[in-house]
PDB file of C-alpha atoms in Angstrom:
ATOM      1  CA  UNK A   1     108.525 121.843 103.505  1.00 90.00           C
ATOM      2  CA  UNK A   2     109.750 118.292 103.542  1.00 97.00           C
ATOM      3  CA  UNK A   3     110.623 117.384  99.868  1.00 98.00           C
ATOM      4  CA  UNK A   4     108.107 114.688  99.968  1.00 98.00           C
ATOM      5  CA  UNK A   5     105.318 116.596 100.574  1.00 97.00           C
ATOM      6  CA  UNK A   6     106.898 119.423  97.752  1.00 97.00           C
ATOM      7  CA  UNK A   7     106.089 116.572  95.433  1.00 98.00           C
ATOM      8  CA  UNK A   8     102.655 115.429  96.178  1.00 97.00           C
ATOM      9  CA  UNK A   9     101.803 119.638  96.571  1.00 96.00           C
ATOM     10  CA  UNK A  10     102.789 120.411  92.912  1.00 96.00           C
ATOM     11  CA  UNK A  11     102.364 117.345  90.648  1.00 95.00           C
ATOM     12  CA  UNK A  12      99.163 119.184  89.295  1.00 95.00           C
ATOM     13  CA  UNK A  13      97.640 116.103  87.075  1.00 93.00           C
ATOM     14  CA  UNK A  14     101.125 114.173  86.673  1.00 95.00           C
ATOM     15  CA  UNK A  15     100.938 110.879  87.541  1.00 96.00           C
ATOM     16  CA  UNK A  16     104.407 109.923  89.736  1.00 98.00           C
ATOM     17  CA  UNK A  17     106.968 107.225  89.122  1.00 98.00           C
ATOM     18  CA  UNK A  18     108.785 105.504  92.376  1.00 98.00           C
ATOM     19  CA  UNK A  19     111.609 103.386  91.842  1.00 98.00           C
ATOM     20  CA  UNK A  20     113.006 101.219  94.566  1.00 97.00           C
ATOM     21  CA  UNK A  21     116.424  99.483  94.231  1.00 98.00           C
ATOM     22  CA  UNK A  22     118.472  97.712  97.097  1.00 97.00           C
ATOM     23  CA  UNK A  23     121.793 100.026  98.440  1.00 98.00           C
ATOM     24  CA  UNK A  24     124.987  97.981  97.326  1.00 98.00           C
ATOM     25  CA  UNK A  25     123.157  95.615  94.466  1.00 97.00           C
ATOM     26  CA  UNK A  26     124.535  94.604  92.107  1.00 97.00           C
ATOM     27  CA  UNK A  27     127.827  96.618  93.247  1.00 97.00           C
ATOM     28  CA  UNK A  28     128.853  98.275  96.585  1.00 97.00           C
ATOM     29  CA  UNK A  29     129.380 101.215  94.999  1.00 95.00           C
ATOM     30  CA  UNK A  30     126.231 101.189  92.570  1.00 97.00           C
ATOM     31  CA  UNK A  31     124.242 102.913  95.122  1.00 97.00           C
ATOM     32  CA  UNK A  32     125.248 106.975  94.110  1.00 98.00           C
ATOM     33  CA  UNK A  33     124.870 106.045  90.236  1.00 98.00           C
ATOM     34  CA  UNK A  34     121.965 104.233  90.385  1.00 98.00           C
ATOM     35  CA  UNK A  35     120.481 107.549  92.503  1.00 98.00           C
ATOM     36  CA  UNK A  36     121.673 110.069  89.764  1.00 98.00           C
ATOM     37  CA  UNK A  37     120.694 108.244  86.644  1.00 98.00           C
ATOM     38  CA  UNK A  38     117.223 108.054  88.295  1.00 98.00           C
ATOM     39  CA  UNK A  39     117.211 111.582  88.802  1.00 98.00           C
ATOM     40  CA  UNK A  40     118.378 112.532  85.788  1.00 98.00           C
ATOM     41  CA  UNK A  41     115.554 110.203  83.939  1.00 98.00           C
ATOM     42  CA  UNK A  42     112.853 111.872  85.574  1.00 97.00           C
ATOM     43  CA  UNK A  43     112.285 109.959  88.426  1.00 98.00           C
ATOM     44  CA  UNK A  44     109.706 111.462  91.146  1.00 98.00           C
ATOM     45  CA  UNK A  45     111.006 110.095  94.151  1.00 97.00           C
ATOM     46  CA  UNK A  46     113.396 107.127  94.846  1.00 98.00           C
ATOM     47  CA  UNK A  47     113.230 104.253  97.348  1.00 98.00           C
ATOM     48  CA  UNK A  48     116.779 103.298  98.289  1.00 98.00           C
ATOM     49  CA  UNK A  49     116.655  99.788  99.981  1.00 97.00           C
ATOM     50  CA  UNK A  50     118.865  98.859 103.684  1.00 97.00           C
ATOM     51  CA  UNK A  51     120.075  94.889 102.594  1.00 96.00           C
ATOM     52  CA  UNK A  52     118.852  93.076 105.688  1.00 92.00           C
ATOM     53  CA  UNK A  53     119.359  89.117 105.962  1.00 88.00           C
ATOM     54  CA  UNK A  54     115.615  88.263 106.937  1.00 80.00           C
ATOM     55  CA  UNK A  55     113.545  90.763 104.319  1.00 72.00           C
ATOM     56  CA  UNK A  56     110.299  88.870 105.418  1.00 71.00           C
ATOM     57  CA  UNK A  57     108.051  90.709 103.035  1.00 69.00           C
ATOM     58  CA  UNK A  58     109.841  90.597 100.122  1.00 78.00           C
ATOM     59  CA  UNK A  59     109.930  88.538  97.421  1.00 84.00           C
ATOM     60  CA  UNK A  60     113.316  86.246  95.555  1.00 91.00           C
ATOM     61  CA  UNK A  61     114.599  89.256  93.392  1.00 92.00           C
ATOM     62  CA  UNK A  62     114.621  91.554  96.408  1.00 92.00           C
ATOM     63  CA  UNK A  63     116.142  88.789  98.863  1.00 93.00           C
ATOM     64  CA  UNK A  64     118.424  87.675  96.080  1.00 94.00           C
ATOM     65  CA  UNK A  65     119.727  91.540  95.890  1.00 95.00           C
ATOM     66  CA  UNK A  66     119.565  92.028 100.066  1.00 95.00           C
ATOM     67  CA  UNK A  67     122.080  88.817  99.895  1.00 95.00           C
ATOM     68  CA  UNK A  68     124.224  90.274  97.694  1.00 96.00           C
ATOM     69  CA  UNK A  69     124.277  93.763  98.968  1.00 97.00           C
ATOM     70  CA  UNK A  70     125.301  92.486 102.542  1.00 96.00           C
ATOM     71  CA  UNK A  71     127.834  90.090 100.790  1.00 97.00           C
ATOM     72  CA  UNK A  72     129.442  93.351  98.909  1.00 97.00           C
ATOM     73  CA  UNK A  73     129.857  94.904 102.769  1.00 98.00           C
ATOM     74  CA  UNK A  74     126.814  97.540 102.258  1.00 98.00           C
ATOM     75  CA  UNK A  75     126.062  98.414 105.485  1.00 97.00           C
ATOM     76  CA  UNK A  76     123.376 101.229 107.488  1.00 98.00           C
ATOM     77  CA  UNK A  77     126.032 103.411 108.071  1.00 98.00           C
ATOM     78  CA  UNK A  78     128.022 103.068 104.636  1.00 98.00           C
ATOM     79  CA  UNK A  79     125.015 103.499 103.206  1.00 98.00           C
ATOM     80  CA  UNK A  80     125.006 107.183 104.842  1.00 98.00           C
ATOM     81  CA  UNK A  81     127.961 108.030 103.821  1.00 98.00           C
ATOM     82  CA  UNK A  82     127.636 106.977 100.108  1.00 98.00           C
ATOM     83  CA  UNK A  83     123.755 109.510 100.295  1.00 98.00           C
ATOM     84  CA  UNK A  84     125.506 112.188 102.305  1.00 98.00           C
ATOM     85  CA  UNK A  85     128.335 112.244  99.351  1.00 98.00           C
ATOM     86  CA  UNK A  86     125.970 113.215  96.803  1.00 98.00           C
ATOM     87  CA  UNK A  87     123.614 115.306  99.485  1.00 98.00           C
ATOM     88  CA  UNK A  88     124.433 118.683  97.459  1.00 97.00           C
ATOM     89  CA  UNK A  89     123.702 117.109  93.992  1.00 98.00           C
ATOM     90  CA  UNK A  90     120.149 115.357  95.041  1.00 98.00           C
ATOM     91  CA  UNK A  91     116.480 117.493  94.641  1.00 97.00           C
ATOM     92  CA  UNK A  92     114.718 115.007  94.656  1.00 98.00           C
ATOM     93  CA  UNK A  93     113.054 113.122  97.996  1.00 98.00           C
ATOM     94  CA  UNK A  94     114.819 109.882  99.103  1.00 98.00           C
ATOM     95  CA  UNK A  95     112.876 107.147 101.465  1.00 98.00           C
ATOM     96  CA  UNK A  96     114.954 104.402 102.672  1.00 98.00           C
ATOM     97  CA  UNK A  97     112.907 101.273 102.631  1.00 97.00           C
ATOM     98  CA  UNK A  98     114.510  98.942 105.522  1.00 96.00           C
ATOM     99  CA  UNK A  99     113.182  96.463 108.233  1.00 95.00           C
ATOM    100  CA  UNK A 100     113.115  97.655 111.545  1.00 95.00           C
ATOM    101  CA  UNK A 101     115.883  95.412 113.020  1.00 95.00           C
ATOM    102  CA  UNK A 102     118.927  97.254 111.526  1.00 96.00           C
ATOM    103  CA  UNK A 103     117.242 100.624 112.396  1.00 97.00           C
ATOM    104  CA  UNK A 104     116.924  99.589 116.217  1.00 97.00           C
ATOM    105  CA  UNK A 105     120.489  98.483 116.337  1.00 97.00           C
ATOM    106  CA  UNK A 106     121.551 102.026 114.654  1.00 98.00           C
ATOM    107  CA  UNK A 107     119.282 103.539 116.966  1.00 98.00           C
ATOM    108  CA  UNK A 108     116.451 104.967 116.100  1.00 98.00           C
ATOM    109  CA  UNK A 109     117.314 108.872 117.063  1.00 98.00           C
ATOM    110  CA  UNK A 110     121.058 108.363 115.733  1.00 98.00           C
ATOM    111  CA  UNK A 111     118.915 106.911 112.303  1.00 98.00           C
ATOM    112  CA  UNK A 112     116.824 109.957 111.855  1.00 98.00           C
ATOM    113  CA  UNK A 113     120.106 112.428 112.915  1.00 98.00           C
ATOM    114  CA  UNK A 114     121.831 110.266 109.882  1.00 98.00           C
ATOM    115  CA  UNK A 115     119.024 110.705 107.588  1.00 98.00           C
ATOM    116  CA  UNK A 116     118.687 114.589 107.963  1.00 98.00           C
ATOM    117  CA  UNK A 117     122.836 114.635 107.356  1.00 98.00           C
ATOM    118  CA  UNK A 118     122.563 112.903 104.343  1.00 98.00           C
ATOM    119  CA  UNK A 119     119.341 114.016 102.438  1.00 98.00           C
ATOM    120  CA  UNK A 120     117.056 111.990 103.091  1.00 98.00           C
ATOM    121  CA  UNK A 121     113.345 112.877 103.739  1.00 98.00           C
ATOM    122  CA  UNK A 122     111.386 109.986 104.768  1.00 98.00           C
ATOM    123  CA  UNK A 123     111.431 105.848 105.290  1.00 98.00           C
ATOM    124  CA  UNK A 124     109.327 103.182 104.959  1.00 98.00           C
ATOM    125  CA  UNK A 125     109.810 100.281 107.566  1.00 97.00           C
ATOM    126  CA  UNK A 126     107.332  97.316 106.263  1.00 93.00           C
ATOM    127  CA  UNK A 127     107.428  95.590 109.988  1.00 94.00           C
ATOM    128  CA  UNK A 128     107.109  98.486 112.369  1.00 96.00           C
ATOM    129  CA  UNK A 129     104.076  98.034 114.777  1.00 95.00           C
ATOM    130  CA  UNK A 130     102.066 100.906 114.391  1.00 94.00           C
ATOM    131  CA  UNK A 131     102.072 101.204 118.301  1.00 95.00           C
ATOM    132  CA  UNK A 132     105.773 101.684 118.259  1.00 97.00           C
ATOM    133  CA  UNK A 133     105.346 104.027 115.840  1.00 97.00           C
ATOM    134  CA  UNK A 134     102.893 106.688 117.703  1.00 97.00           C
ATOM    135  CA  UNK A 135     104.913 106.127 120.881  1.00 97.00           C
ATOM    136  CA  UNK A 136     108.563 106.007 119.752  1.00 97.00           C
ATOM    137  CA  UNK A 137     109.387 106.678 116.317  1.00 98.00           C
ATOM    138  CA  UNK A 138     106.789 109.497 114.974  1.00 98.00           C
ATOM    139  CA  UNK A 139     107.994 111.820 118.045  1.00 98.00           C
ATOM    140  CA  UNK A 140     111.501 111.804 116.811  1.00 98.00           C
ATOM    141  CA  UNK A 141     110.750 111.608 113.089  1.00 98.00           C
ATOM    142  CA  UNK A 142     108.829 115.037 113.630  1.00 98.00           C
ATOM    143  CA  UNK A 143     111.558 116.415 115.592  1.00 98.00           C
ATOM    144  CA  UNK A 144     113.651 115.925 112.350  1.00 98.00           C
ATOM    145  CA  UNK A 145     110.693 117.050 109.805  1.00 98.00           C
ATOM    146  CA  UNK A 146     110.977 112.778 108.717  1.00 98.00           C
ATOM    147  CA  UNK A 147     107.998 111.225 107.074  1.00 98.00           C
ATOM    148  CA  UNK A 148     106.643 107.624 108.116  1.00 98.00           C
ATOM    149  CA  UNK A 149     105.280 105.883 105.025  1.00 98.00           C
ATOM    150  CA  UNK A 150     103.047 103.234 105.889  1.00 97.00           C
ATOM    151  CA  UNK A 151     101.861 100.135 104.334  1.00 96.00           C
ATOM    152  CA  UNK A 152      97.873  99.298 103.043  1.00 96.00           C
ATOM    153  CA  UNK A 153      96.941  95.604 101.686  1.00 94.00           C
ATOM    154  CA  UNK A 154      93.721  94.310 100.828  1.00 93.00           C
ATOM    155  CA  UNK A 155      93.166  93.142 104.447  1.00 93.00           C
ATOM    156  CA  UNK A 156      93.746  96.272 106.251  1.00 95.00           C
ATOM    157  CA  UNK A 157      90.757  97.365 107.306  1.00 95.00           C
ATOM    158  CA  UNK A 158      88.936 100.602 107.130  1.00 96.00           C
ATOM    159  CA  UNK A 159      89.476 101.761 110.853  1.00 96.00           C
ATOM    160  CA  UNK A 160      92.937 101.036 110.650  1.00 96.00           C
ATOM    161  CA  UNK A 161      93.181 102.532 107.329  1.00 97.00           C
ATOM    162  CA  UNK A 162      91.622 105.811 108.097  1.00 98.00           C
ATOM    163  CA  UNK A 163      94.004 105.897 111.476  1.00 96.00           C
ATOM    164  CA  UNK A 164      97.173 105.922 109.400  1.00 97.00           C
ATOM    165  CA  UNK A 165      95.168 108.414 107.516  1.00 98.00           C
ATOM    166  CA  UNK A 166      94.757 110.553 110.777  1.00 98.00           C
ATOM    167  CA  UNK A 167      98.213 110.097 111.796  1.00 97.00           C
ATOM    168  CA  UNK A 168     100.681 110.042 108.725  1.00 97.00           C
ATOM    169  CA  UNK A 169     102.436 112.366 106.476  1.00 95.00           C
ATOM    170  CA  UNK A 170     103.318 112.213 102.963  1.00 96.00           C
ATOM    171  CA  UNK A 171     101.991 109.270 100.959  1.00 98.00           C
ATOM    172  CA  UNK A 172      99.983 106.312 102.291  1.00 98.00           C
ATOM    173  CA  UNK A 173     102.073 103.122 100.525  1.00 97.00           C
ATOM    174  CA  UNK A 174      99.243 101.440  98.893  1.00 96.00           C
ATOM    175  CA  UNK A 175     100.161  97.259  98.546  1.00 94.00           C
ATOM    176  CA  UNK A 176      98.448  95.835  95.401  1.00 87.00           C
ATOM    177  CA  UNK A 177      98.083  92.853  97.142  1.00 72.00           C
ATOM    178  CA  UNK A 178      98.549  90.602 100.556  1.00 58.00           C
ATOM    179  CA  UNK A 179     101.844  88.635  99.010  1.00 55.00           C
ATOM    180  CA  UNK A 180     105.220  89.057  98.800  1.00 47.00           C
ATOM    181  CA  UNK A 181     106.929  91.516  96.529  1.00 50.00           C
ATOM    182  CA  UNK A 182     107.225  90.339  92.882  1.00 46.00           C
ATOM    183  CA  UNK A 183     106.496  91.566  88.896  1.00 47.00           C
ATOM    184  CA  UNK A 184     102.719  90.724  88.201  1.00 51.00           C
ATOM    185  CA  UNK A 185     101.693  90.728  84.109  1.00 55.00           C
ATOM    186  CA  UNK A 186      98.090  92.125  85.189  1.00 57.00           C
ATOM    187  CA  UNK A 187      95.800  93.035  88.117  1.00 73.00           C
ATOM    188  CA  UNK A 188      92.832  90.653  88.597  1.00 77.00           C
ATOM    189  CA  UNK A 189      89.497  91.715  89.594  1.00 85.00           C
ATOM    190  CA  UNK A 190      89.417  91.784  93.629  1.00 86.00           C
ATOM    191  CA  UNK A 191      92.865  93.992  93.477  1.00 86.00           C
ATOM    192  CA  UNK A 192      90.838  96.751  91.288  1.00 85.00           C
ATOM    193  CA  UNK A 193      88.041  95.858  94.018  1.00 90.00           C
ATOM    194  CA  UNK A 194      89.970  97.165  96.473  1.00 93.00           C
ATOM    195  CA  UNK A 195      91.511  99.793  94.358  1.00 92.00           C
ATOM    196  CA  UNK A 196      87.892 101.288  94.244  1.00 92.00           C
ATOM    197  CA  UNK A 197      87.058 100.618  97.813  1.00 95.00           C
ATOM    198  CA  UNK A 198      90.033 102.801  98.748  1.00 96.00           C
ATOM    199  CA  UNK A 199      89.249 105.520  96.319  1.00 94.00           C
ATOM    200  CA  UNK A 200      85.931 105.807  98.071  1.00 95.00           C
ATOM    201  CA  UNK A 201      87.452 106.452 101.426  1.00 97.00           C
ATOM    202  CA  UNK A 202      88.218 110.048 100.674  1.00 96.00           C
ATOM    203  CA  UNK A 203      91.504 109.584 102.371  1.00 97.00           C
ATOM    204  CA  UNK A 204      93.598 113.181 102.961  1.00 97.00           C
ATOM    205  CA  UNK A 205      96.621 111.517 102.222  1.00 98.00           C
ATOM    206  CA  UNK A 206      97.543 110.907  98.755  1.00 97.00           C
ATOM    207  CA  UNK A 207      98.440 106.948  98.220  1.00 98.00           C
ATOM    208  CA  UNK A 208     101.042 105.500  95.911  1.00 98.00           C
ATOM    209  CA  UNK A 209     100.633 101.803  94.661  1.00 96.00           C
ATOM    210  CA  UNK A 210     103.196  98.859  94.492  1.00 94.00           C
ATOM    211  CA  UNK A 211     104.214  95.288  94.365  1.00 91.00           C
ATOM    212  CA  UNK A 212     103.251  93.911  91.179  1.00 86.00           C
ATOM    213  CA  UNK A 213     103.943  96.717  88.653  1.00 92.00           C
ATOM    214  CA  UNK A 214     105.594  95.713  85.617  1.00 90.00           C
ATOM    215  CA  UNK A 215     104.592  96.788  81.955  1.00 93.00           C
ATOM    216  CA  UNK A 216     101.406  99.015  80.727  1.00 93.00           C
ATOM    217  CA  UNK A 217      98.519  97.279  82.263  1.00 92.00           C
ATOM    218  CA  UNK A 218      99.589  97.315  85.632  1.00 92.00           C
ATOM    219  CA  UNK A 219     101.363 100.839  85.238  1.00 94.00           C
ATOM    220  CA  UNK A 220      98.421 102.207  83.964  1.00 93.00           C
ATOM    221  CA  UNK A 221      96.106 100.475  86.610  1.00 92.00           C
ATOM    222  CA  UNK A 222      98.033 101.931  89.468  1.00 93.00           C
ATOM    223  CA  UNK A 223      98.163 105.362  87.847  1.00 94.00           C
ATOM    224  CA  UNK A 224      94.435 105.277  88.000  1.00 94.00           C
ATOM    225  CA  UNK A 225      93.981 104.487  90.998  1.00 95.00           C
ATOM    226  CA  UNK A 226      96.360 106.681  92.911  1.00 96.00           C
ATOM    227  CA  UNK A 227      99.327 109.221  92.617  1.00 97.00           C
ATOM    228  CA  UNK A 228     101.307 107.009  91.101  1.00 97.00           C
ATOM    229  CA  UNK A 229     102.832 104.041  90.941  1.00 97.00           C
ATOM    230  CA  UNK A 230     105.851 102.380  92.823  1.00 97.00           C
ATOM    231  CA  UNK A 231     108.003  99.960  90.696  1.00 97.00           C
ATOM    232  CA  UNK A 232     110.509  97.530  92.579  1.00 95.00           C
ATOM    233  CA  UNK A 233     111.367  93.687  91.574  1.00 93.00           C
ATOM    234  CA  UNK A 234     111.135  94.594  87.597  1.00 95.00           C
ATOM    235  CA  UNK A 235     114.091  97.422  88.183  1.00 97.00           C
ATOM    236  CA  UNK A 236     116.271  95.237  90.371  1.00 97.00           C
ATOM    237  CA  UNK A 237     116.021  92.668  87.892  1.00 96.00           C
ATOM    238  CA  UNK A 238     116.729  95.067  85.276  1.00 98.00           C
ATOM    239  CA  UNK A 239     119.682  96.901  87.302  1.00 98.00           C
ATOM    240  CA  UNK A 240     120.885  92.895  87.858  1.00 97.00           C
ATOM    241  CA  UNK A 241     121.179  92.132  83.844  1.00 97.00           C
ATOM    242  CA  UNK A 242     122.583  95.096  82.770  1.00 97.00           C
ATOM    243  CA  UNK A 243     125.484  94.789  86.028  1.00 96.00           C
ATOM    244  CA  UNK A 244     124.368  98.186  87.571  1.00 96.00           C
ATOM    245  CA  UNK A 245     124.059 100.311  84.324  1.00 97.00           C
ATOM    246  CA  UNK A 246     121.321 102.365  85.553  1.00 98.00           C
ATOM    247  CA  UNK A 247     120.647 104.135  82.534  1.00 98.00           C
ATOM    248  CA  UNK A 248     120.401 100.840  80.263  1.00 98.00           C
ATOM    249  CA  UNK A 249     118.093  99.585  83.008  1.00 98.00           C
ATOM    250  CA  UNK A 250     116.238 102.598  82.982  1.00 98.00           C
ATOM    251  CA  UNK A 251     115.531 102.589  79.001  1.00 98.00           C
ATOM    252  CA  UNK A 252     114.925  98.546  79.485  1.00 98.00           C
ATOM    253  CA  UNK A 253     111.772  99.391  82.090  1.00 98.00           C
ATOM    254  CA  UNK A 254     110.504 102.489  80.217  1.00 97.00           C
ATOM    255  CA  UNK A 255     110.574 100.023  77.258  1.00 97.00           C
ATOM    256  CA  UNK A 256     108.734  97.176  79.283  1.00 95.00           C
ATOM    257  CA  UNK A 257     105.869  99.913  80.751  1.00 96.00           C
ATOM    258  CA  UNK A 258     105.236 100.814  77.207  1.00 93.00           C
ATOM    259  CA  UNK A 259     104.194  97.284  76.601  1.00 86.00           C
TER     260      UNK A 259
END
C-alpha cells in the first residue's frame, strides 16, 4: 500500500500534522536534516518543496525561500539524489510540492521513475490542469503506485469537487482560502462556511487543510474540520531564523500552535 494511504488507513482518531519546507532553503544541504528532524518529531507526512523561479501561488516567505534555494544550486534532480540518500532511513510518506514547469522539463515519466528511486510516494503540482492530469499524468503515476494530491478553495465548486473526489487517491488538499500562501492569526467566518459546506459533501477521500495555519486557533480549526492540518509559511520562516536548525524550528512552531 502506498505509504500515504498507510497513514490516512490507521490514524484511528489522531488528528495529522503536514509540514512543508522548500528543498535547499535556507542551505543546499538542509534538505536531508530538515526531513529527519521532522521525522523524528513526529511528523505525519512531509511536503518537500521543488524551488521554481515563478511559484505563482505562493506567497513572499515561500518565493523568498524558492529564490534562495535556486540561488544555493538546488535543483529537480539534486533534489533526488539528496531523498534517495536517506531512502533506507525514511517511513514516513514524502509529497514533493512543485509547479508543473520543472516537472515537464524532467519529464514527466523520468519524474515519477525518480520519485519511486528515491522514496517518495506522492506530489502535489498547484498548476496542473486537471485535463492533463486524467490524460497524461494519472496513467503513469498509477503505473508507479504515485498519488496526485489536488487542490480545493472556496471557489471550487461542488461538481468539480466531487470529480477529484471520483478520481484521486490519498488526501484531497483542502485550501483555507482563494489567496496566496501566508500565516493567518484566525479563520473568519465564510472560511468555516466553507469548512462546513465541505464536511457535508460526504467526500470518500479524506482532506487535509492549509495556507493560513499558524498558532492554536487556526490549528485547531483545521483539525476540526479535516484530517489534519498542513503548516507551510510559519515553518519556513521558522527554519529561516534559526539558519536551518530543524529541531529549534520545530520546538519554535510547537510553541507557537500552543498559543
Amino acid at each position: 500500500m502506498n505509504k500515504i494511504n498507510e497513514v490516512f488507513a490507521k490514524r484511528g482518531d489522531k488528528k495529522l500534522l503536514s509540514l512543508y519546507f522548500c528543498a535547499g532553503a535556507p542551505s543546499l544541504d538542509c534538505t536531508t536534516d530538515v526531513i529527519l528532524a521532522m521525522q523524528r518529531r513526529g511528523i505525519d507526512f512531509v511536503e518537500v518543496g521543488i524551488p521554481f523561479s515563478d511559484p505563482l501561488a505562493d506567497g513572499p516567505v515561500i518565493q523568498s525561500a524558492a529564490t534562495k534555494a535556486l540561488r544555493n544550486g538546488m535543483s529537480v534532480q539534486r533534489l533526488f539524489d539528496q531523498l534517495a540518500s536517506i531512502k533506507d532511513q525514511v517511513t514516513m510518506p514524502l509529497i514533493l510540492m512543485g509547479y508543473l514547469n520543472p516537472i515537464l522539463h524532467y519529464g514527466i515519466e523520468a519524474f515519477c521513475q525518480s520519485c519511486v528511486r528515491s522514496g517518495v510516494s506522492g506530489m502535489i503540482i498547484p498548476d496542473l490542469p486537471f485535463k492533463d492530469y486524467l490524460e497524461t499524468v494519472k496513467p503513469l503515476a498509477d503505473r508507479y503506485d504515485l498519488r496526485v494530491i489536488m487542490l480545493i478553495t472556496p471557489e471550487t465548486s461542488e461538481e468539480r469537487i466531487r470529480f477529484i473526489d471520483e478520481h484521486t487517491e490519498g488526501f484531497i488538499y483542502m485550501v483555507s482560502s482563494a489567496a496566496i500562501t501566508g500565516a493567518q492569526k484566525s479563520f473568519d467566518e465564510a472560511k468555516q462556511a466553507y469548512f462546513s459546506r465541505i464536511n457535508t459533501m460526504g467526500l470518500h477521500n479524506p482532506r487535509m487543510i492549509g495556507f493560513g495555519i499558524s498558532n492554536a486557533q487556526t490549528l485547531g480549526a483545521a483539525q476540526d474540520n479535516a484530517a489534519g492540518a498542513i503548516i507551510g509559511s510559519k515553518f519556513v520562516t521558522l527554519l529561516e531564523e534559526a539558519e536551518g536548525d530543524a529541531d529549534k524550528a520545530l520546538d519554535r512552531l510547537f510553541a507557537a500552535l500552543k498559543s
